[in-house]
Short mmCIF file of C-alpha atoms in Angstrom, two decimals:
data_model
loop_
_atom_site.label_atom_id
_atom_site.label_comp_id
_atom_site.label_asym_id
_atom_site.label_seq_id
_atom_site.Cartn_x
_atom_site.Cartn_y
_atom_site.Cartn_z
CA MET A 1 0.00 0.00 0.00
CA ARG A 2 1.31 3.42 -0.97
CA ARG A 3 -0.01 6.90 -0.14
CA ILE A 4 -0.08 9.31 -3.09
CA LYS A 5 -0.25 13.08 -2.62
CA LEU A 6 -1.89 15.19 -5.34
CA LYS A 7 -1.72 18.92 -5.93
CA VAL A 8 -5.03 19.93 -7.51
CA ALA A 9 -6.11 23.03 -9.45
CA TYR A 10 -9.74 23.72 -10.34
CA ASP A 11 -12.19 26.28 -11.59
CA GLY A 12 -14.86 26.08 -8.89
CA THR A 13 -17.62 27.77 -10.93
CA ASN A 14 -19.50 24.60 -11.76
CA TYR A 15 -19.03 22.78 -8.44
CA ALA A 16 -20.72 22.85 -5.04
CA GLY A 17 -17.29 23.11 -3.42
CA TRP A 18 -14.81 20.42 -2.42
CA GLN A 19 -16.65 18.22 0.05
CA ILE A 20 -18.91 15.38 -1.06
CA GLN A 21 -22.62 16.06 -0.64
CA LYS A 22 -25.91 14.59 -1.79
CA ASN A 23 -27.55 16.04 -4.90
CA ALA A 24 -24.67 18.34 -5.87
CA LEU A 25 -21.48 17.79 -7.82
CA THR A 26 -18.25 18.38 -5.89
CA ILE A 27 -14.52 18.22 -6.60
CA GLU A 28 -14.01 15.43 -4.04
CA GLU A 29 -16.66 13.25 -5.73
CA ILE A 30 -15.13 13.72 -9.19
CA LEU A 31 -11.66 12.91 -7.88
CA ASN A 32 -12.85 9.80 -5.98
CA LYS A 33 -14.63 8.48 -9.07
CA THR A 34 -11.80 9.28 -11.47
CA ILE A 35 -9.04 7.78 -9.31
CA SER A 36 -11.20 4.72 -8.55
CA LYS A 37 -11.74 4.17 -12.27
CA LEU A 38 -8.00 4.45 -12.97
CA THR A 39 -6.81 2.15 -10.17
CA GLU A 40 -9.85 -0.15 -10.13
CA GLU A 41 -10.02 0.32 -6.36
CA ASP A 42 -12.56 2.03 -4.13
CA ILE A 43 -10.75 5.29 -3.45
CA ALA A 44 -11.71 7.90 -0.82
CA ILE A 45 -9.34 10.86 -0.91
CA ILE A 46 -8.47 12.98 2.13
CA GLY A 47 -8.36 16.69 1.27
CA ALA A 48 -6.37 19.46 2.93
CA SER A 49 -8.90 22.26 2.40
CA ARG A 50 -12.66 21.99 1.90
CA THR A 51 -13.11 24.98 -0.34
CA ASP A 52 -16.64 26.44 -0.58
CA SER A 53 -18.99 26.32 -3.52
CA GLY A 54 -17.66 28.49 -6.36
CA VAL A 55 -14.18 28.95 -4.86
CA HIS A 56 -11.21 28.15 -7.13
CA ALA A 57 -7.86 26.53 -6.36
CA LEU A 58 -4.42 26.44 -7.93
CA GLY A 59 -2.86 24.27 -5.23
CA ASN A 60 -5.23 22.30 -3.03
CA ILE A 61 -3.75 19.08 -1.67
CA CYS A 62 -5.19 15.61 -1.14
CA VAL A 63 -3.95 12.06 -0.58
CA PHE A 64 -5.21 8.57 -1.32
CA ASP A 65 -3.98 5.04 -0.66
CA THR A 66 -3.50 2.54 -3.45
CA ASN A 67 -2.09 -0.86 -4.33
CA SER A 68 -1.88 0.16 -7.99
CA LYS A 69 1.47 -0.24 -9.75
CA ILE A 70 1.29 3.14 -11.50
CA ALA A 71 4.43 5.20 -10.77
CA ALA A 72 3.59 8.02 -8.32
CA GLU A 73 4.59 10.85 -10.66
CA LYS A 74 2.53 9.33 -13.53
CA PHE A 75 -0.79 9.74 -11.70
CA SER A 76 -1.03 13.39 -12.74
CA PHE A 77 -0.78 12.55 -16.46
CA ALA A 78 -3.07 9.52 -16.20
CA LEU A 79 -5.75 11.38 -14.24
CA ASN A 80 -5.65 14.53 -16.38
CA THR A 81 -6.67 12.51 -19.45
CA LYS A 82 -9.81 11.37 -17.56
CA LEU A 83 -10.75 14.47 -15.57
CA PRO A 84 -13.04 17.24 -16.85
CA GLU A 85 -11.21 20.32 -18.20
CA ASP A 86 -11.90 22.40 -15.10
CA ILE A 87 -9.99 20.06 -12.75
CA VAL A 88 -6.24 19.52 -13.26
CA ILE A 89 -3.74 17.47 -11.24
CA VAL A 90 -0.68 19.71 -11.12
CA SER A 91 1.64 17.10 -9.58
CA SER A 92 1.61 13.70 -7.90
CA GLU A 93 4.16 12.11 -5.56
CA GLU A 94 4.44 9.35 -2.98
CA VAL A 95 4.38 10.29 0.71
CA ASP A 96 4.66 8.28 3.91
CA VAL A 97 1.50 6.24 4.56
CA THR A 98 1.01 8.10 7.83
CA TRP A 99 1.19 11.56 6.24
CA HIS A 100 -2.10 13.45 6.61
CA PRO A 101 -2.73 16.68 4.66
CA ARG A 102 -4.56 18.42 7.55
CA TYR A 103 -2.72 17.17 10.66
CA GLN A 104 0.74 18.65 10.19
CA HIS A 105 2.64 21.25 12.16
CA ASN A 106 3.05 24.81 10.83
CA ILE A 107 0.90 24.46 7.72
CA ILE A 108 0.68 27.76 5.83
CA LYS A 109 -2.25 28.34 3.48
CA SER A 110 -2.30 31.17 0.95
CA TYR A 111 -5.35 32.64 -0.74
CA GLU A 112 -5.96 35.37 -3.27
CA TYR A 113 -9.11 37.49 -3.50
CA ARG A 114 -9.61 39.56 -6.69
CA ILE A 115 -11.81 42.64 -6.99
CA PHE A 116 -12.56 44.12 -10.41
CA ASN A 117 -12.81 47.85 -9.79
CA GLY A 118 -14.16 49.78 -12.78
CA LYS A 119 -17.17 51.48 -14.29
CA PHE A 120 -18.42 48.21 -15.79
CA PRO A 121 -17.35 44.58 -15.27
CA ASN A 122 -14.99 42.92 -17.74
CA PRO A 123 -16.86 39.84 -19.04
CA LEU A 124 -13.56 37.96 -19.41
CA ARG A 125 -12.92 38.38 -15.67
CA ASN A 126 -16.41 37.72 -14.25
CA ARG A 127 -15.61 34.18 -13.17
CA TYR A 128 -12.52 35.14 -11.20
CA THR A 129 -13.25 38.57 -9.73
CA THR A 130 -15.99 40.29 -7.80
CA PHE A 131 -17.11 43.53 -9.40
CA VAL A 132 -17.09 46.80 -7.44
CA SER A 133 -18.06 49.96 -9.36
CA PHE A 134 -17.41 52.40 -6.49
CA ASN A 135 -13.95 53.86 -6.51
CA LEU A 136 -11.82 52.06 -3.90
CA ASP A 137 -8.96 53.78 -2.07
CA VAL A 138 -6.23 51.16 -2.26
CA GLU A 139 -3.87 53.07 0.06
CA LYS A 140 -6.48 53.04 2.83
CA MET A 141 -7.07 49.33 2.24
CA LYS A 142 -3.33 48.70 2.59
CA GLU A 143 -3.29 50.66 5.86
CA ALA A 144 -6.25 48.68 7.21
CA ALA A 145 -4.62 45.40 6.25
CA LYS A 146 -1.80 46.02 8.75
CA TYR A 147 -4.24 45.57 11.65
CA ILE A 148 -5.20 42.12 10.39
CA ILE A 149 -1.66 40.73 10.23
CA GLY A 150 -0.58 38.80 13.32
CA GLU A 151 -2.25 36.54 15.89
CA HIS A 152 -5.79 37.66 16.73
CA ASP A 153 -9.13 36.31 17.76
CA PHE A 154 -10.87 36.53 14.36
CA LYS A 155 -14.39 35.87 15.69
CA SER A 156 -15.67 39.04 13.93
CA PHE A 157 -14.46 37.52 10.63
CA CYS A 158 -16.03 34.09 11.02
CA ASN A 159 -19.35 32.76 9.77
CA ILE A 160 -21.48 32.21 12.92
CA ARG A 161 -22.17 28.63 11.80
CA THR A 162 -18.57 27.64 12.54
CA ASN A 163 -17.57 24.49 14.44
CA ALA A 164 -14.11 25.81 15.31
CA LYS A 165 -12.99 25.21 18.92
CA THR A 166 -11.06 28.47 18.93
CA THR A 167 -11.32 31.51 16.68
CA VAL A 168 -7.73 32.56 17.27
CA ARG A 169 -5.64 32.42 14.09
CA THR A 170 -2.39 33.91 12.82
CA VAL A 171 -2.30 35.86 9.56
CA THR A 172 1.36 35.83 8.52
CA GLU A 173 1.02 37.96 5.38
CA LEU A 174 -1.61 40.22 3.81
CA SER A 175 -0.74 42.28 0.76
CA ILE A 176 -2.93 44.43 -1.45
CA GLU A 177 -1.82 45.23 -4.99
CA LYS A 178 -3.48 47.10 -7.82
CA GLU A 179 -2.98 45.27 -11.15
CA GLU A 180 -4.64 47.37 -13.88
CA ASN A 181 -8.36 47.27 -13.00
CA GLU A 182 -8.00 44.55 -10.40
CA ILE A 183 -7.28 44.88 -6.70
CA VAL A 184 -5.63 41.69 -5.47
CA LEU A 185 -5.58 40.67 -1.80
CA ARG A 186 -3.07 37.94 -1.00
CA ILE A 187 -3.30 36.44 2.46
CA SER A 188 -1.35 33.69 4.18
CA GLY A 189 -1.85 32.11 7.58
CA ASN A 190 -1.82 29.01 9.73
CA GLY A 191 -5.50 28.36 9.10
CA PHE A 192 -8.62 30.26 8.20
CA LEU A 193 -12.04 30.22 9.82
CA TYR A 194 -15.25 29.58 7.86
CA ASN A 195 -15.61 32.46 5.31
CA MET A 196 -12.73 34.35 6.99
CA VAL A 197 -10.96 35.46 3.80
CA ARG A 198 -14.21 36.57 2.17
CA ILE A 199 -15.24 38.56 5.28
CA ILE A 200 -11.79 40.19 5.49
CA ALA A 201 -12.14 41.11 1.79
CA GLY A 202 -15.65 42.50 2.42
CA THR A 203 -14.34 44.57 5.33
CA LEU A 204 -11.39 45.94 3.35
CA ILE A 205 -13.78 46.90 0.51
CA ARG A 206 -15.76 48.94 3.05
CA VAL A 207 -12.53 50.65 4.09
CA GLY A 208 -11.76 51.33 0.40
CA ARG A 209 -15.20 52.90 -0.05
CA GLY A 210 -14.69 55.10 3.01
CA PHE A 211 -17.33 53.47 5.24
CA TYR A 212 -14.67 52.61 7.82
CA GLU A 213 -11.41 54.36 8.59
CA PRO A 214 -8.42 51.96 8.44
CA GLU A 215 -7.87 52.14 12.23
CA GLN A 216 -11.47 50.99 12.85
CA VAL A 217 -10.41 47.52 11.73
CA LYS A 218 -8.62 47.20 15.09
CA GLU A 219 -11.92 47.89 16.87
CA ILE A 220 -13.76 45.44 14.60
CA ILE A 221 -11.31 42.69 15.57
CA GLU A 222 -11.56 43.55 19.26
CA SER A 223 -15.38 43.62 19.24
CA ARG A 224 -15.51 39.88 18.45
CA ARG A 225 -18.91 40.45 16.83
CA ARG A 226 -19.56 39.14 13.32
CA ASN A 227 -21.88 42.04 12.46
CA ALA A 228 -19.16 44.60 13.21
CA ALA A 229 -17.27 43.46 10.08
CA GLY A 230 -18.16 43.71 6.38
CA VAL A 231 -20.26 41.32 4.34
CA THR A 232 -19.09 37.95 3.04
CA VAL A 233 -18.14 38.79 -0.56
CA PRO A 234 -18.92 36.29 -3.38
CA PRO A 235 -16.88 33.08 -3.71
CA ASN A 236 -15.83 33.54 -7.35
CA GLY A 237 -13.15 36.14 -6.45
CA LEU A 238 -11.42 33.63 -4.15
CA THR A 239 -8.63 31.22 -5.12
CA LEU A 240 -6.69 28.89 -2.81
CA LEU A 241 -3.16 29.49 -4.11
CA LYS A 242 -1.06 27.01 -2.13
CA ILE A 243 -0.64 24.97 1.02
CA GLU A 244 2.88 24.77 2.42
CA TYR A 245 4.12 22.03 4.72
CA PRO A 246 7.50 22.94 6.24
CA ASN A 247 9.66 19.86 6.71
CA MET B 1 -33.38 59.75 -35.73
CA ARG B 2 -29.99 59.37 -34.01
CA ARG B 3 -27.20 56.88 -34.59
CA ILE B 4 -25.70 55.39 -31.41
CA LYS B 5 -22.28 53.75 -31.37
CA LEU B 6 -21.61 51.03 -28.80
CA LYS B 7 -18.30 49.55 -27.67
CA VAL B 8 -19.00 45.94 -26.72
CA ALA B 9 -17.04 43.41 -24.62
CA TYR B 10 -17.99 39.74 -24.44
CA ASP B 11 -16.89 36.30 -23.40
CA GLY B 12 -17.50 34.36 -26.60
CA THR B 13 -17.47 30.89 -24.97
CA ASN B 14 -21.24 30.40 -25.02
CA TYR B 15 -21.96 32.03 -28.39
CA ALA B 16 -21.81 30.95 -32.02
CA GLY B 17 -19.94 34.15 -32.84
CA TRP B 18 -21.19 37.64 -33.64
CA GLN B 19 -23.33 37.24 -36.73
CA ILE B 20 -27.01 36.22 -36.54
CA GLN B 21 -27.71 32.68 -37.65
CA LYS B 22 -30.52 30.16 -37.43
CA ASN B 23 -30.51 27.64 -34.56
CA ALA B 24 -27.55 29.15 -32.70
CA LEU B 25 -27.26 31.98 -30.23
CA THR B 26 -25.07 34.90 -31.31
CA ILE B 27 -23.96 38.24 -29.85
CA GLU B 28 -25.73 40.19 -32.61
CA GLU B 29 -29.05 38.49 -31.85
CA ILE B 30 -28.80 39.18 -28.11
CA LEU B 31 -27.91 42.83 -28.75
CA ASN B 32 -30.75 43.32 -31.28
CA LYS B 33 -33.29 41.84 -28.86
CA THR B 34 -32.01 43.72 -25.82
CA ILE B 35 -31.83 47.11 -27.54
CA SER B 36 -35.25 46.55 -29.17
CA LYS B 37 -36.75 45.79 -25.77
CA LEU B 38 -35.22 48.93 -24.26
CA THR B 39 -36.22 51.34 -27.03
CA GLU B 40 -39.46 49.57 -28.04
CA GLU B 41 -38.29 49.73 -31.66
CA ASP B 42 -37.24 47.05 -34.11
CA ILE B 43 -33.45 47.42 -33.93
CA ALA B 44 -30.91 45.84 -36.30
CA ILE B 45 -27.37 46.73 -35.29
CA ILE B 46 -24.47 47.05 -37.74
CA GLY B 47 -21.29 45.48 -36.37
CA ALA B 48 -17.68 46.35 -37.15
CA SER B 49 -16.26 42.85 -36.79
CA ARG B 50 -18.05 39.51 -37.15
CA THR B 51 -15.99 37.55 -34.66
CA ASP B 52 -16.08 33.75 -34.97
CA SER B 53 -17.70 31.27 -32.63
CA GLY B 54 -15.88 31.20 -29.31
CA VAL B 55 -13.80 34.34 -29.94
CA HIS B 56 -13.87 37.03 -27.24
CA ALA B 57 -13.89 40.82 -27.49
CA LEU B 58 -13.00 43.73 -25.26
CA GLY B 59 -13.78 46.41 -27.84
CA ASN B 60 -15.98 45.38 -30.75
CA ILE B 61 -18.01 48.25 -32.21
CA CYS B 62 -21.57 48.47 -33.49
CA VAL B 63 -24.16 51.13 -34.28
CA PHE B 64 -27.95 51.33 -34.32
CA ASP B 65 -30.50 53.99 -35.20
CA THR B 66 -33.17 55.07 -32.74
CA ASN B 67 -35.87 57.63 -32.06
CA SER B 68 -35.67 56.90 -28.35
CA LYS B 69 -35.12 59.84 -26.00
CA ILE B 70 -32.53 58.04 -23.88
CA ALA B 71 -29.31 60.10 -23.62
CA ALA B 72 -26.58 58.51 -25.78
CA GLU B 73 -24.16 57.91 -22.90
CA LYS B 74 -26.92 56.30 -20.78
CA PHE B 75 -27.42 53.40 -23.19
CA SER B 76 -24.46 51.51 -21.73
CA PHE B 77 -25.92 51.58 -18.19
CA ALA B 78 -29.46 50.83 -19.37
CA LEU B 79 -28.39 47.91 -21.57
CA ASN B 80 -25.99 46.39 -19.03
CA THR B 81 -28.85 45.88 -16.56
CA LYS B 82 -30.67 43.80 -19.21
CA LEU B 83 -27.80 41.94 -20.90
CA PRO B 84 -26.46 38.55 -19.77
CA GLU B 85 -23.29 38.75 -17.62
CA ASP B 86 -21.02 37.69 -20.48
CA ILE B 87 -21.88 40.70 -22.69
CA VAL B 88 -21.05 44.23 -21.47
CA ILE B 89 -21.51 47.60 -23.18
CA VAL B 90 -18.31 49.45 -22.32
CA SER B 91 -19.43 52.82 -23.69
CA SER B 92 -22.16 54.45 -25.80
CA GLU B 93 -22.10 57.70 -27.74
CA GLU B 94 -23.92 59.47 -30.55
CA VAL B 95 -22.29 59.53 -34.00
CA ASP B 96 -23.31 61.06 -37.31
CA VAL B 97 -26.24 59.14 -38.90
CA THR B 98 -24.03 58.39 -41.92
CA TRP B 99 -21.19 56.89 -39.84
CA HIS B 100 -20.67 53.19 -40.66
CA PRO B 101 -18.43 51.01 -38.45
CA ARG B 102 -16.93 49.07 -41.39
CA TYR B 103 -16.70 51.65 -44.17
CA GLN B 104 -14.16 54.10 -42.78
CA HIS B 105 -10.65 54.99 -43.92
CA ASN B 106 -7.60 53.71 -42.05
CA ILE B 107 -9.40 51.49 -39.55
CA ILE B 108 -6.91 49.67 -37.30
CA LYS B 109 -8.03 46.48 -35.57
CA SER B 110 -6.04 44.91 -32.74
CA TYR B 111 -6.25 41.33 -31.54
CA GLU B 112 -4.56 39.30 -28.83
CA TYR B 113 -3.89 35.55 -28.99
CA ARG B 114 -2.91 33.81 -25.74
CA ILE B 115 -1.05 30.50 -25.48
CA PHE B 116 -0.75 28.73 -22.13
CA ASN B 117 2.66 27.05 -22.27
CA GLY B 118 3.23 24.63 -19.40
CA LYS B 119 3.29 21.00 -18.34
CA PHE B 120 -0.45 21.02 -17.62
CA PRO B 121 -3.18 23.56 -18.40
CA ASN B 122 -4.30 26.03 -15.73
CA PRO B 123 -8.06 25.45 -15.32
CA LEU B 124 -8.57 29.15 -14.49
CA ARG B 125 -7.15 30.07 -17.92
CA ASN B 126 -8.78 27.41 -20.14
CA ARG B 127 -11.44 29.74 -21.50
CA TYR B 128 -8.96 32.39 -22.61
CA THR B 129 -5.84 30.52 -23.70
CA THR B 130 -4.92 27.62 -25.92
CA PHE B 131 -2.78 25.04 -24.18
CA VAL B 132 0.59 23.96 -25.59
CA SER B 133 2.64 21.52 -23.52
CA PHE B 134 5.71 21.51 -25.81
CA ASN B 135 8.33 24.01 -24.82
CA LEU B 136 8.10 27.03 -27.15
CA ASP B 137 11.13 29.13 -28.07
CA VAL B 138 9.76 32.67 -27.66
CA GLU B 139 12.88 34.30 -29.14
CA LYS B 140 12.45 32.36 -32.39
CA MET B 141 8.76 33.28 -32.46
CA LYS B 142 9.71 36.96 -32.09
CA GLU B 143 12.17 36.64 -34.96
CA ALA B 144 9.57 34.97 -37.18
CA ALA B 145 7.01 37.67 -36.35
CA LYS B 146 9.18 40.29 -38.08
CA TYR B 147 8.45 38.67 -41.48
CA ILE B 148 4.72 39.07 -40.95
CA ILE B 149 4.79 42.81 -40.23
CA GLY B 150 4.13 44.99 -43.26
CA GLU B 151 2.01 44.80 -46.42
CA HIS B 152 1.85 41.26 -47.81
CA ASP B 153 -0.42 38.94 -49.71
CA PHE B 154 -1.62 36.82 -46.77
CA LYS B 155 -3.27 34.11 -48.89
CA SER B 156 -1.29 31.41 -47.03
CA PHE B 157 -2.89 32.67 -43.79
CA CYS B 158 -6.50 32.73 -44.98
CA ASN B 159 -9.22 30.12 -44.66
CA ILE B 160 -9.86 28.87 -48.22
CA ARG B 161 -13.59 29.58 -47.78
CA THR B 162 -12.94 33.34 -47.88
CA ASN B 163 -14.99 35.79 -49.95
CA ALA B 164 -12.30 38.47 -49.85
CA LYS B 165 -11.63 40.24 -53.18
CA THR B 166 -7.98 40.63 -52.34
CA THR B 167 -5.81 38.81 -49.82
CA VAL B 168 -3.36 41.70 -49.46
CA ARG B 169 -3.38 43.19 -45.97
CA THR B 170 -1.06 45.33 -43.85
CA VAL B 171 0.03 44.16 -40.40
CA THR B 172 1.17 47.31 -38.62
CA GLU B 173 2.29 45.70 -35.35
CA LEU B 174 2.98 42.20 -34.08
CA SER B 175 4.50 41.69 -30.66
CA ILE B 176 5.13 38.53 -28.68
CA GLU B 177 5.52 38.71 -24.92
CA LYS B 178 5.96 36.05 -22.28
CA GLU B 179 3.80 36.78 -19.21
CA GLU B 180 4.48 34.04 -16.64
CA ASN B 181 3.14 30.86 -18.28
CA GLU B 182 1.39 32.68 -21.10
CA ILE B 183 2.76 33.69 -24.48
CA VAL B 184 0.78 36.67 -25.75
CA LEU B 185 0.68 37.64 -29.44
CA ARG B 186 -0.67 41.14 -30.06
CA ILE B 187 -1.36 42.03 -33.65
CA SER B 188 -2.72 45.17 -35.31
CA GLY B 189 -3.59 45.85 -38.92
CA ASN B 190 -5.93 47.44 -41.41
CA GLY B 191 -8.05 44.31 -41.67
CA PHE B 192 -7.71 40.59 -41.21
CA LEU B 193 -8.71 37.74 -43.52
CA TYR B 194 -10.93 34.86 -42.39
CA ASN B 195 -9.02 32.99 -39.58
CA MET B 196 -5.86 35.03 -40.36
CA VAL B 197 -4.87 35.74 -36.73
CA ARG B 198 -5.46 32.12 -35.70
CA ILE B 199 -3.39 30.81 -38.65
CA ILE B 200 -0.57 33.26 -37.88
CA ALA B 201 -0.65 32.05 -34.25
CA GLY B 202 -0.62 28.42 -35.41
CA THR B 203 2.36 29.13 -37.65
CA LEU B 204 4.30 30.94 -34.92
CA ILE B 205 3.64 28.01 -32.54
CA ARG B 206 5.26 25.74 -35.15
CA VAL B 207 8.26 28.07 -35.22
CA GLY B 208 8.37 27.99 -31.41
CA ARG B 209 8.39 24.18 -31.48
CA GLY B 210 11.21 24.14 -34.02
CA PHE B 211 9.21 22.74 -36.98
CA TYR B 212 10.00 25.86 -39.02
CA GLU B 213 12.98 28.18 -38.82
CA PRO B 214 11.94 31.84 -38.39
CA GLU B 215 13.10 32.78 -41.89
CA GLN B 216 10.84 30.10 -43.42
CA VAL B 217 7.88 32.33 -42.60
CA LYS B 218 8.98 34.54 -45.50
CA GLU B 219 8.72 31.53 -47.85
CA ILE B 220 5.35 30.57 -46.37
CA ILE B 221 4.00 34.05 -47.17
CA GLU B 222 5.48 33.98 -50.69
CA SER B 223 4.07 30.51 -51.44
CA ARG B 224 0.49 31.85 -51.24
CA ARG B 225 -0.64 28.33 -50.31
CA ARG B 226 -2.82 27.78 -47.23
CA ASN B 227 -1.26 24.38 -46.50
CA ALA B 228 2.24 25.88 -46.29
CA ALA B 229 1.27 27.61 -43.04
CA GLY B 230 0.37 26.20 -39.61
CA VAL B 231 -3.03 25.02 -38.39
CA THR B 232 -5.89 27.29 -37.36
CA VAL B 233 -5.54 27.30 -33.58
CA PRO B 234 -8.68 27.24 -31.37
CA PRO B 235 -10.87 30.35 -31.05
CA ASN B 236 -10.84 30.61 -27.25
CA GLY B 237 -7.30 32.07 -27.20
CA LEU B 238 -8.39 34.99 -29.40
CA THR B 239 -9.70 38.36 -28.21
CA LEU B 240 -10.57 41.39 -30.35
CA LEU B 241 -8.96 44.12 -28.26
CA LYS B 242 -9.96 47.31 -30.06
CA ILE B 243 -10.96 48.97 -33.31
CA GLU B 244 -9.50 52.41 -33.93
CA TYR B 245 -10.99 54.98 -36.28
CA PRO B 246 -8.56 57.84 -36.92
CA ASN B 247 -10.39 61.15 -37.31
#
């Protein structure tokens, strides 16, 4: 028995997220079926990150166990010929059979949230950006972002339906860049609460519009009240960039 | 009666191109119906460029005549609330009632063709790039591009089903840039033959792969034979960027 680790990229538009569910197509279901067909085994992958419906990924991680004789690095090629176009295995490698993609020390996850800021949306960017027509002050957003970096109780930035034991998390990096008409938030941390990145993005958009002053973000964090922060912005602007496992 | 000029952007993925046809949905049909509904008139737009099935645009141009009292610059807002998400009116303005978007002197059209060059495709770029897994030599492609710039008989780069009276055209600019994993061809000229940009891209990909030396492109042009050039690459990599009308 070998354990194979896959790095997976997908366009989440047509899926009800990662995790298997009844009556809706998910990434996990497609991967289970496709790998099972290839290996002729009954495969149940273990994923690192259960991305929400409509969220994209360039580097989600999962593992599965197999007795197949296919070389570890060949799984990516073999699976890509069978997968739909919107799911791609970026790489495949063998890992220790005890290696679990969620239970590791010092995991760092990185996400990107893209805002299209213009008079009208660009139809070629609709799938991957959220559209904001109001002029956003990027400098104020950058200033506000500084309050989010570090270890905080992010209860104000968590969907109230969370199951998390603690709402304390560490944001190690948060950058905001303007790339032509797009404002790109890149955020890294040791874990993110339910909807946390999308609520941070919604809050920073409010700062950009002038609803909040940058320093109010400190108060929003300290209040530990979900309704102090901004709305949960749409999933299509969000992409899971990578998951790093320090050795 | 006023003539209104629209600048139109669209994701061509779900359309059978610009021009109205039976049994297939086109951009022209959607625009005619949407403008007719808004103005309560029977509108038939005149387009500048009849882009092919699956081709995108950021700046196609069309005009229509109306007795409606809507201010010219308000048409973009009014139409965007009624159009599907993948078609956007970027701007609207009044022009002289005799102004025709195809019959003007010195029109310059600009297109972009995007190639995703990597080991595997990026699912977030599938709609807007063509995937090439073979390593492409961008410097050779740049060298080959020089032979295409200028006035030439582009018969070798024209779909044989053309109706064009002459196959002589002038390419005013052709640049090739590498942007991370994407190779971007940007081409401008006074008019393009049927499939011309996609055949030029297909030919330059062959140069990049080493099938042709850059200087062979000169011979391909001179041969005036369609089968001397490369294949017509897929439409999804192609975007009509802009159409310029010098005053």
